[in-house]
CSV table of C-alpha atoms in Angstrom, one decimal:
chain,number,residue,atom,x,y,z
A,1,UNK,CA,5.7,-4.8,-22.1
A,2,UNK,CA,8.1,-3.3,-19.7
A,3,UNK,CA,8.8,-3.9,-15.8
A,4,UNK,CA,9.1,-1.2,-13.0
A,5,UNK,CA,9.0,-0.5,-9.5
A,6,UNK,CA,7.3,2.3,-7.8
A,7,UNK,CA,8.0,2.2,-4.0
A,8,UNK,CA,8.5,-1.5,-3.6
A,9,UNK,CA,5.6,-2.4,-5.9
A,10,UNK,CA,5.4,-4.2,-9.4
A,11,UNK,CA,4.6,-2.5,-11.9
A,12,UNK,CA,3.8,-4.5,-15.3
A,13,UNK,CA,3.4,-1.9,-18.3
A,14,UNK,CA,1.2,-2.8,-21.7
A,15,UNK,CA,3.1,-0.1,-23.9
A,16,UNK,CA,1.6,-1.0,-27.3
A,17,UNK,CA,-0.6,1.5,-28.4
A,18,UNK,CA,-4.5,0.4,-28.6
A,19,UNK,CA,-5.5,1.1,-32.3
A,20,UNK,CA,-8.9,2.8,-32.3
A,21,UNK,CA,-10.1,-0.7,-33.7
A,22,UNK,CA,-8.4,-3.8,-32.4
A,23,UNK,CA,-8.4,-7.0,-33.7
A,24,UNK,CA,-8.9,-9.9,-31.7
A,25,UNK,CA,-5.4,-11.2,-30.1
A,26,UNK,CA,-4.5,-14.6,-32.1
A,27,UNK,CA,-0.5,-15.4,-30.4
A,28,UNK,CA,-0.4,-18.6,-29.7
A,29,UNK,CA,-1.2,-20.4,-26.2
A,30,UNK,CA,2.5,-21.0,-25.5
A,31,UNK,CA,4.0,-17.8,-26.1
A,32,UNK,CA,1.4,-16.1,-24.0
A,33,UNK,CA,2.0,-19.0,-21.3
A,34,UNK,CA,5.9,-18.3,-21.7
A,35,UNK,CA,5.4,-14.6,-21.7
A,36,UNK,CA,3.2,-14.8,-17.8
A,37,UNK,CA,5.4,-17.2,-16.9
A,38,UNK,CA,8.6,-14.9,-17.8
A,39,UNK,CA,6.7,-12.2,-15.8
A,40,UNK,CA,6.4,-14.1,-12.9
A,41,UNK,CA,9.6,-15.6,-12.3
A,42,UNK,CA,10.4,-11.5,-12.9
A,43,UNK,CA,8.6,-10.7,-10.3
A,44,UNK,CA,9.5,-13.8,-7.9
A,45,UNK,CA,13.5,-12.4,-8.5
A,46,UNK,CA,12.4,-8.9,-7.5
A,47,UNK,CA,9.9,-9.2,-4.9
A,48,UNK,CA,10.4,-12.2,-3.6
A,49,UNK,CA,6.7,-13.1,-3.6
A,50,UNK,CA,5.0,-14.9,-1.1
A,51,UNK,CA,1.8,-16.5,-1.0
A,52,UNK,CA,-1.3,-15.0,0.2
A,53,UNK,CA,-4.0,-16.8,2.3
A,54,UNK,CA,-7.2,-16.0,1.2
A,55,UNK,CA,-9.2,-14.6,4.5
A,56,UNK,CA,-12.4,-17.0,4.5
A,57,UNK,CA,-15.7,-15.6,4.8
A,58,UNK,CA,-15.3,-17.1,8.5
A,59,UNK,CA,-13.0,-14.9,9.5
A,60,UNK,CA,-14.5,-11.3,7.7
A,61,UNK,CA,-17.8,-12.3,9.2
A,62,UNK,CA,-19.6,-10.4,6.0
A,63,UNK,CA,-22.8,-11.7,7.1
A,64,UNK,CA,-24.1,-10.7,10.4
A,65,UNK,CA,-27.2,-13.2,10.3
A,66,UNK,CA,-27.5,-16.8,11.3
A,67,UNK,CA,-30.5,-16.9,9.4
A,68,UNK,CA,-30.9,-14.9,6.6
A,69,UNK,CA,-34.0,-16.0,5.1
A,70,UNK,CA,-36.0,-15.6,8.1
A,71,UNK,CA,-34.2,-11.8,8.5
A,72,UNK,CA,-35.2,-11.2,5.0
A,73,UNK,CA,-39.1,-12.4,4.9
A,74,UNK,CA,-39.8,-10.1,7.8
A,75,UNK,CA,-38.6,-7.3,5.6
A,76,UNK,CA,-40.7,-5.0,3.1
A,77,UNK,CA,-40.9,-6.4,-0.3
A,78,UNK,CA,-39.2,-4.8,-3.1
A,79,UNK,CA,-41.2,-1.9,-4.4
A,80,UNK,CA,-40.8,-2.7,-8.0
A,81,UNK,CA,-42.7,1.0,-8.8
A,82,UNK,CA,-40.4,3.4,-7.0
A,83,UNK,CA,-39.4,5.8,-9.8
A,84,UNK,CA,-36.1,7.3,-9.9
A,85,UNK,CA,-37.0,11.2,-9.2
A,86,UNK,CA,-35.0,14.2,-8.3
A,87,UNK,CA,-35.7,16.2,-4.9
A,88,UNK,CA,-34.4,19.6,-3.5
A,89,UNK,CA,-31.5,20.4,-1.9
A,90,UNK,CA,-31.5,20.0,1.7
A,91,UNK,CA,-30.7,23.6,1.9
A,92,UNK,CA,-32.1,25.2,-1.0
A,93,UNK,CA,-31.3,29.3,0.6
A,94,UNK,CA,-27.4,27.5,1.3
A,95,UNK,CA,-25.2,30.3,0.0
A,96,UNK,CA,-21.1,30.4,0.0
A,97,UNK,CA,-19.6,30.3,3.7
A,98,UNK,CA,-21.9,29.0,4.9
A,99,UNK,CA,-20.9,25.5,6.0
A,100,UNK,CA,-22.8,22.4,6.7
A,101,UNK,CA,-26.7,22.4,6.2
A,102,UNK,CA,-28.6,21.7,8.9
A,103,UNK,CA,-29.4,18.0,8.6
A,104,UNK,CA,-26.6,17.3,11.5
A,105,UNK,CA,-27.8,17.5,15.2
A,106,UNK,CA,-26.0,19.2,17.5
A,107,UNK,CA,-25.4,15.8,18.8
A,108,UNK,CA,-23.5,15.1,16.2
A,109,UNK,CA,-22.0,17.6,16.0
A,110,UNK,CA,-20.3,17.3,19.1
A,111,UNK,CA,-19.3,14.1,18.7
A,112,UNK,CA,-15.5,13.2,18.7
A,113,UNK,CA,-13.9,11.2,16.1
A,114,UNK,CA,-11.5,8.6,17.0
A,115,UNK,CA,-8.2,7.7,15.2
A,116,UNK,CA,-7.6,4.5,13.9
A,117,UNK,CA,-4.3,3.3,12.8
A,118,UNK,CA,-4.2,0.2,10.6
A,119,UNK,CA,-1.7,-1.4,11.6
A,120,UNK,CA,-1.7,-1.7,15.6
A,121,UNK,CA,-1.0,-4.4,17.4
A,122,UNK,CA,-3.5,-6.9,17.7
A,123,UNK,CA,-5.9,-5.3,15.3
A,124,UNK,CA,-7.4,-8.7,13.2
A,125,UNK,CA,-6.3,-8.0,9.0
A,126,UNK,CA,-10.4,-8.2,8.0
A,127,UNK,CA,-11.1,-5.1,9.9
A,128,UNK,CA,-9.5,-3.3,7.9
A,129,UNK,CA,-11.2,-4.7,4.7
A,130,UNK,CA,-14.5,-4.3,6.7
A,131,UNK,CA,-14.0,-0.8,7.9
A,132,UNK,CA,-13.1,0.4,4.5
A,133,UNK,CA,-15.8,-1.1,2.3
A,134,UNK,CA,-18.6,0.3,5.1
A,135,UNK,CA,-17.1,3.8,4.5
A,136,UNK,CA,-15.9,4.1,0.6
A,137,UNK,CA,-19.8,3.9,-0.1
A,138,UNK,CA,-21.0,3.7,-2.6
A,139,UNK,CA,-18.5,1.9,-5.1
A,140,UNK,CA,-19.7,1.0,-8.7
A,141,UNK,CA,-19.6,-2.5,-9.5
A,142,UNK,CA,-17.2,-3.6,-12.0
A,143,UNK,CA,-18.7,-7.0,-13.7
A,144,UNK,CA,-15.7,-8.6,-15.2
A,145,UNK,CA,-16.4,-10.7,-18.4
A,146,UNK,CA,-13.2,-12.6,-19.1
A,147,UNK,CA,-12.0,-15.4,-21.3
A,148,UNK,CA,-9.2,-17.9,-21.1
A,149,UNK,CA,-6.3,-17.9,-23.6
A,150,UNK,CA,-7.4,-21.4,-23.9
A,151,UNK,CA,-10.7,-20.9,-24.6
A,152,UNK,CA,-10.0,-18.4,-27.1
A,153,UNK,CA,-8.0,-20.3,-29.3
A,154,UNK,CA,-10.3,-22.8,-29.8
A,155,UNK,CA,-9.3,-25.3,-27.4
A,156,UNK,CA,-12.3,-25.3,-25.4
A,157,UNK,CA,-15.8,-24.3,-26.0
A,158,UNK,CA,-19.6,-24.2,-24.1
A,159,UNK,CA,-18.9,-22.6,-20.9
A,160,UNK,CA,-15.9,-23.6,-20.9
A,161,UNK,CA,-13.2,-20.6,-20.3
A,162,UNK,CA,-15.4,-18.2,-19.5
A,163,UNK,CA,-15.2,-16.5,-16.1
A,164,UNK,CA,-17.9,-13.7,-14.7
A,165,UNK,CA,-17.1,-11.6,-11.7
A,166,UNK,CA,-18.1,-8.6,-9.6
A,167,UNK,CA,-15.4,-6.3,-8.3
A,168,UNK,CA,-16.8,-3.7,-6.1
A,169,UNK,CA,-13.0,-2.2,-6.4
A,170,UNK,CA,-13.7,-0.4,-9.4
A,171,UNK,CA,-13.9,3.1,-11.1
A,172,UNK,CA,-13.5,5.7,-13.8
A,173,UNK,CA,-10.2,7.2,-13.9
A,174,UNK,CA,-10.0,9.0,-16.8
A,175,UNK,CA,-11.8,9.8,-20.1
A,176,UNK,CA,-9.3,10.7,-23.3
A,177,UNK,CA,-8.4,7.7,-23.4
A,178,UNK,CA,-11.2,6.1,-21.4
A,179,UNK,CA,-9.4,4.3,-18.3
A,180,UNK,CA,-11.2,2.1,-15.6
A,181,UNK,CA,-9.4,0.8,-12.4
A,182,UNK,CA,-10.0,-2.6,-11.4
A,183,UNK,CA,-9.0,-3.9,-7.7
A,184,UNK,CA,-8.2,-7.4,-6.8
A,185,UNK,CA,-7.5,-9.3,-3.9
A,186,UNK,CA,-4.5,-11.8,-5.3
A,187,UNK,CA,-0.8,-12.1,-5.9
A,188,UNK,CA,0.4,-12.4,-9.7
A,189,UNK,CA,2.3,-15.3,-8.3
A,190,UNK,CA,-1.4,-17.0,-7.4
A,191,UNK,CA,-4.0,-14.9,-9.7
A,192,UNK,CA,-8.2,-15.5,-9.2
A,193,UNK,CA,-9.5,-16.4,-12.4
A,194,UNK,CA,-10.4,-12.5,-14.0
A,195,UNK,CA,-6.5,-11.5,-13.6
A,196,UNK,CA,-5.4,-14.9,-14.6
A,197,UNK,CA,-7.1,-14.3,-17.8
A,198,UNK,CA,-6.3,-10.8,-18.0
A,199,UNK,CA,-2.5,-11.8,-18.0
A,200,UNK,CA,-3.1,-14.1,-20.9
A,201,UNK,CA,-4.9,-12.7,-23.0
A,202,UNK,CA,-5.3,-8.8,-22.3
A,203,UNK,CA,-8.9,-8.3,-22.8
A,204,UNK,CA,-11.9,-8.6,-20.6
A,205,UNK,CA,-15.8,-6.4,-20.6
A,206,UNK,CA,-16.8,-4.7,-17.6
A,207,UNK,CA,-20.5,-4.9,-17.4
A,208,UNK,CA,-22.6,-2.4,-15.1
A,209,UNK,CA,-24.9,-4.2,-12.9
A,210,UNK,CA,-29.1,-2.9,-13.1
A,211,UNK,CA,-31.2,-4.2,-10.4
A,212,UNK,CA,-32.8,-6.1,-13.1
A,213,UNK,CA,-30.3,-8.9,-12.2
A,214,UNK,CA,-28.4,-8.3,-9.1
A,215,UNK,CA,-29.6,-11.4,-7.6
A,216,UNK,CA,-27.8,-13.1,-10.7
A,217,UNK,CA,-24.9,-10.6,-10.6
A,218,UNK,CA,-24.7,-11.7,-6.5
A,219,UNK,CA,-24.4,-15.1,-7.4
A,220,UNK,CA,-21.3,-15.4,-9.9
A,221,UNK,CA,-19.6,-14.1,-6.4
A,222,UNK,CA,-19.7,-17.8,-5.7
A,223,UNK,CA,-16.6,-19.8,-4.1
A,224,UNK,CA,-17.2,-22.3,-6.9
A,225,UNK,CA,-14.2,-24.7,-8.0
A,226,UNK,CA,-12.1,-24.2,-10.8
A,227,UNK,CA,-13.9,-25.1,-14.0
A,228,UNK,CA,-17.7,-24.3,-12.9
A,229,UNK,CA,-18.9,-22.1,-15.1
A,230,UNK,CA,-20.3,-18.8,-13.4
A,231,UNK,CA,-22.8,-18.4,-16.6
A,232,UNK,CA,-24.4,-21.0,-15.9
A,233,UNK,CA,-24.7,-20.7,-12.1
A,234,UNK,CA,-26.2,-17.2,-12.8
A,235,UNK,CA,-28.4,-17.6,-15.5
A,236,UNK,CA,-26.8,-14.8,-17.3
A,237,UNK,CA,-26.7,-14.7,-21.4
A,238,UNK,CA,-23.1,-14.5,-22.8
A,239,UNK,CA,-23.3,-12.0,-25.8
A,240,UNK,CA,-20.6,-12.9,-28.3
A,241,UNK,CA,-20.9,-9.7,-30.4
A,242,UNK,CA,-18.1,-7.5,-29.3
A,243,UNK,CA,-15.6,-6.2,-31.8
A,244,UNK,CA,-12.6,-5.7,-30.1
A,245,UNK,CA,-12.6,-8.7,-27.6
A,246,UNK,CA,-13.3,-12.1,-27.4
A,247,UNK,CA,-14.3,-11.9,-23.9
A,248,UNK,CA,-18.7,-11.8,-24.3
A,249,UNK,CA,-20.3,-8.8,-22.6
A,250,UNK,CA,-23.5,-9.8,-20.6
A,251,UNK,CA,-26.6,-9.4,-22.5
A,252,UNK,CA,-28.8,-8.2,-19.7
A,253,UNK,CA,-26.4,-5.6,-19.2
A,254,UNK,CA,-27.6,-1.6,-19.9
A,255,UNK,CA,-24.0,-0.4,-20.3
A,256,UNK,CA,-21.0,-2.4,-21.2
A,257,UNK,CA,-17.4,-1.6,-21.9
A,258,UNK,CA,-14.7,-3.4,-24.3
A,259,UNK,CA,-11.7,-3.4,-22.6
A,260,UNK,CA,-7.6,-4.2,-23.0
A,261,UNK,CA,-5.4,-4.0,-20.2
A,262,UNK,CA,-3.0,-0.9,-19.7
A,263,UNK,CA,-1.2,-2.1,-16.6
A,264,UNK,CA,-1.0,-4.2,-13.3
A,265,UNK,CA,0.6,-3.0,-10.1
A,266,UNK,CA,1.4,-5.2,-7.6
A,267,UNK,CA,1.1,-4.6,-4.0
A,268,UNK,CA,2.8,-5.7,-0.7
A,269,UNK,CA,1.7,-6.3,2.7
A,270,UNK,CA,3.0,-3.4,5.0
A,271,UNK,CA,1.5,-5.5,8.3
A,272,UNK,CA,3.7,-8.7,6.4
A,273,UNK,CA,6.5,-7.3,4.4
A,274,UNK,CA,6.7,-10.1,1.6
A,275,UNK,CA,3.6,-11.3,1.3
A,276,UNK,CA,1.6,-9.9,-1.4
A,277,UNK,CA,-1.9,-8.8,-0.8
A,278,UNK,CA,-3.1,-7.7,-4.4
A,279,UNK,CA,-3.5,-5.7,-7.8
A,280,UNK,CA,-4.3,-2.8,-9.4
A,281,UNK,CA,-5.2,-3.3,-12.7
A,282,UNK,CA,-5.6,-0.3,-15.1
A,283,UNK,CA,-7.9,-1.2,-18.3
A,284,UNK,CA,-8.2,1.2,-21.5
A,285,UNK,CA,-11.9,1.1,-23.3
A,286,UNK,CA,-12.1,0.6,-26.6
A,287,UNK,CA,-15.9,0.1,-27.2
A,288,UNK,CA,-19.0,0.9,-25.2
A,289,UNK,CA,-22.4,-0.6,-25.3
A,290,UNK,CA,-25.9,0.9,-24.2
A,291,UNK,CA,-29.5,-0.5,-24.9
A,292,UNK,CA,-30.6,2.1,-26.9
A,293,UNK,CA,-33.6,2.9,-24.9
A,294,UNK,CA,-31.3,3.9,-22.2
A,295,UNK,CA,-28.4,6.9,-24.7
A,296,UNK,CA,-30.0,10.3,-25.9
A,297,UNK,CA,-29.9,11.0,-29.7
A,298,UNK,CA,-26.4,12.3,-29.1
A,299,UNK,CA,-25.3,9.1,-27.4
A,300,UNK,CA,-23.5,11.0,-24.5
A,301,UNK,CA,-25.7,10.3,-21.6
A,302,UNK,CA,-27.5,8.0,-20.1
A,303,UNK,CA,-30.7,7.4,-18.6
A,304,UNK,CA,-30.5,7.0,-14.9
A,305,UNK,CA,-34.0,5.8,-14.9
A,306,UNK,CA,-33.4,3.4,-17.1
A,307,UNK,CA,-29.8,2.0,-16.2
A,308,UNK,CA,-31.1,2.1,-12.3
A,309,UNK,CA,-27.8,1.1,-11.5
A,310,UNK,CA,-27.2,-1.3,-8.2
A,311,UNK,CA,-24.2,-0.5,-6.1
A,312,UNK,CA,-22.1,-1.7,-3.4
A,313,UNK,CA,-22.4,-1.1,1.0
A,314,UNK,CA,-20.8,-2.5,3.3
A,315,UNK,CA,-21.1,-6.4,4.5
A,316,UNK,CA,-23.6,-7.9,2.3
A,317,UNK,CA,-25.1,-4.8,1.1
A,318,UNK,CA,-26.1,-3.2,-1.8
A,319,UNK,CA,-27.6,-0.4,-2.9
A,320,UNK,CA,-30.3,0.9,-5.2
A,321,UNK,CA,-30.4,4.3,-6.7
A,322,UNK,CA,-33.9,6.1,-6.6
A,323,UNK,CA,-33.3,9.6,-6.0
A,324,UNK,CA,-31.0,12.6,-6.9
A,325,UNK,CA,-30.3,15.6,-6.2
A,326,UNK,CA,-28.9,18.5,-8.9
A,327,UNK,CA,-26.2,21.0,-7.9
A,328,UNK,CA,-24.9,23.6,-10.9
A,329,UNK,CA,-21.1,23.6,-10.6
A,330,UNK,CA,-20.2,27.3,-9.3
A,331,UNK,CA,-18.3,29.9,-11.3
A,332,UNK,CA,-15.7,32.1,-9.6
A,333,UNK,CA,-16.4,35.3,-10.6
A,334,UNK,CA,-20.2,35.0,-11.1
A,335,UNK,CA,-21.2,33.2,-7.7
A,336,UNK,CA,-18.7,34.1,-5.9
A,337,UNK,CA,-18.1,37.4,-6.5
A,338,UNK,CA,-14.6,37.2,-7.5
A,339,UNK,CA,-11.5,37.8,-5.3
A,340,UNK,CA,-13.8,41.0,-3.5
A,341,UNK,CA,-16.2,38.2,-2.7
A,342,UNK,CA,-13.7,35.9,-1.8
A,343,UNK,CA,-12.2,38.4,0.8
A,344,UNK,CA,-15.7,39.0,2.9
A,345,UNK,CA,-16.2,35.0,2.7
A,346,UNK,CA,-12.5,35.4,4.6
A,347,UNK,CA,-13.6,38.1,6.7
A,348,UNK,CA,-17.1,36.0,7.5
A,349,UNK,CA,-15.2,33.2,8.2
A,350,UNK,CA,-12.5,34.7,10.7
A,351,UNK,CA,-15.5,36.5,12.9
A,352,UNK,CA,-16.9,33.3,13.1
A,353,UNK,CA,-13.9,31.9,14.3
A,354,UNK,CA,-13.1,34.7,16.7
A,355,UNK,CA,-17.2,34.1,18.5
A,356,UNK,CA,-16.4,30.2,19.4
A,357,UNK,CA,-13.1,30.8,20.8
């Protein structure tokens, strides 16, 4: 492991190639302790970290209702036959040029945007957080399966260890090798459970959440104390069948991923120079998973309809997929036209221009 910065953040580098099939990490407790401990004191020299205060669901207000129970019994009840089906185009006739279809109003249209800069005085730090996860919608849930180095070598057992979590900062980054990108919301100096574990022992699964248990998946979101086992809280099963972790994937899960972790990238507070707000954390896949109802005979896709994945809103929101739309990706020369077909779409687009000036 190696240790960089990359304007003013940490950067901790796994460099140790990921065999195609890896063994299960057996270094003792203390050296791994010794090792996070050597990283931290690392970082402490360079970055002089300071601690974070965790904003308190007080103070990001996620949930606009007083009553929630009475707001949702007055709502439809879930349609447990809507089908996942596939519609038109809003513009079916749309052809190149020709700009936005014509679901916007005029109204709309005309409206004025406002600029918003993050950092001005007097601006409260959750708006930001609640701004962003309204807009960046929808995000894929992560579900983090992660085990502690304790756990793993045998010095506890049960729940014991085991830590579930959803990370709505999460995506695909890359395929060759397969890379996923994990946000998190705490210092290295003071990790939440999932990085904690990820430090020690370099392994976790990220589960995909189906709406088959998202209520469950909701609930390991808990502010539950040290030691309380999110398993149990959520009902979940823990399947210890992976090959390349320890870490169990969850068995209700469609889609599951093996991972080890690539790298962690630390970031700083620009409103609070010092304090550090949070983590990147870039994990390679080393094994998938898929209920084979759900994978093709080639076992390189998989069935929306069957995976009905759940995904993440704003506030306390989340979202269920139940229609799609299909859009062939273009090709220059064919759709197009080429550069001559390129030069009228110019030509189009400056007359335009020239009639609403």
């Amino acid at each position: 492991m190696t240790l960089s910065r990359v304007s003013g953040a940490l950067i901790l580098h796994y460099l140790t190639p990921i065999p195609r099939h890896v063994p299960p990490l057996r270094t003792p407790r203390t050296a791994l302790t010794l090792h996070r401990r050597r990283d931290l004191t690392t970082t402490t020299t360079i970055a002089a970290a300071a601690s974070t205060a965790k904003m308190s669901e007080k103070e990001i207000k996620r949930n606009p209702h007083p009553d929630f129970k009475k707001v949702e019994a007055s709502r439809p009840d879930w349609d447990a036959d809507q089908r996942f089906n596939y519609k038109k185009t809003a513009d079916p006739s749309w052809t190149f040029g020709g700009g936005a279809n014509g679901l916007q109003t005029p109204e709309a249209a005309a409206a004025r945007h406002v600029s918003i800069d993050p950092y001005e005085a007097g601006r409260p730090a959750p708006f930001n957080y609640k701004l962003l996860i309204s807009a960046i919608v929808p995000r894929p849930v992560g579900f983090v399966s992660t085990m502690s180095a304790s756990r793993r070598d045998g010095k506890e057992d049960g729940a014991e260890g085991l830590n579930l979590a959803p990370f709505s900062y999460f995506n695909m980054v890359n395929h060759d090798p397969p890379l996923f990108v994990l946000g998190v919301a705490s210092p290295l100096e003071r990790p939440k459970d999932t990085l904690r574990n990820l430090l020690e022992t370099r392994e976790c699964v990220v589960n995909i959440i189906s709406e088959h248990f998202v209520e469950a998946a909701n609930a390991t979101s808990v502010d539950a104390p040290a030691g309380v086992s999110e398993w149990a809280i959520s009902g979940l099963t823990p399947a210890f069948d992976c090959v390349d972790t320890r870490a169990p994937r969850v068995r209700e899960a469609v889609f599951a991923v093996e991972c080890r972790l690539e790298s962690v990238r630390e970031f700083e507070s620009r409103a609070t120079p010092g304090k550090k707000t949070g983590c990147m954390v870039v994990l390679e896949g080393t094994r998938f998973w898929v209920r084979e109802d759900a994978v093709n005979d080639e076992r390189n896709l998989v069935a929306p309809e069957v995976l009905r994945p759940i995904s993440r809103l704003g506030g306390i929101t989340y979202g269920r997929v139940t229609e799609a739309l299909e859009l062939p990706r273009p090709v220059f020369e064919r759709d197009v036209g080429g550069m001559e077909g390129y030069e009228k779409l110019k030509e189009r687009r400056k007359e335009r221009d020239d009639s609403n000036s």
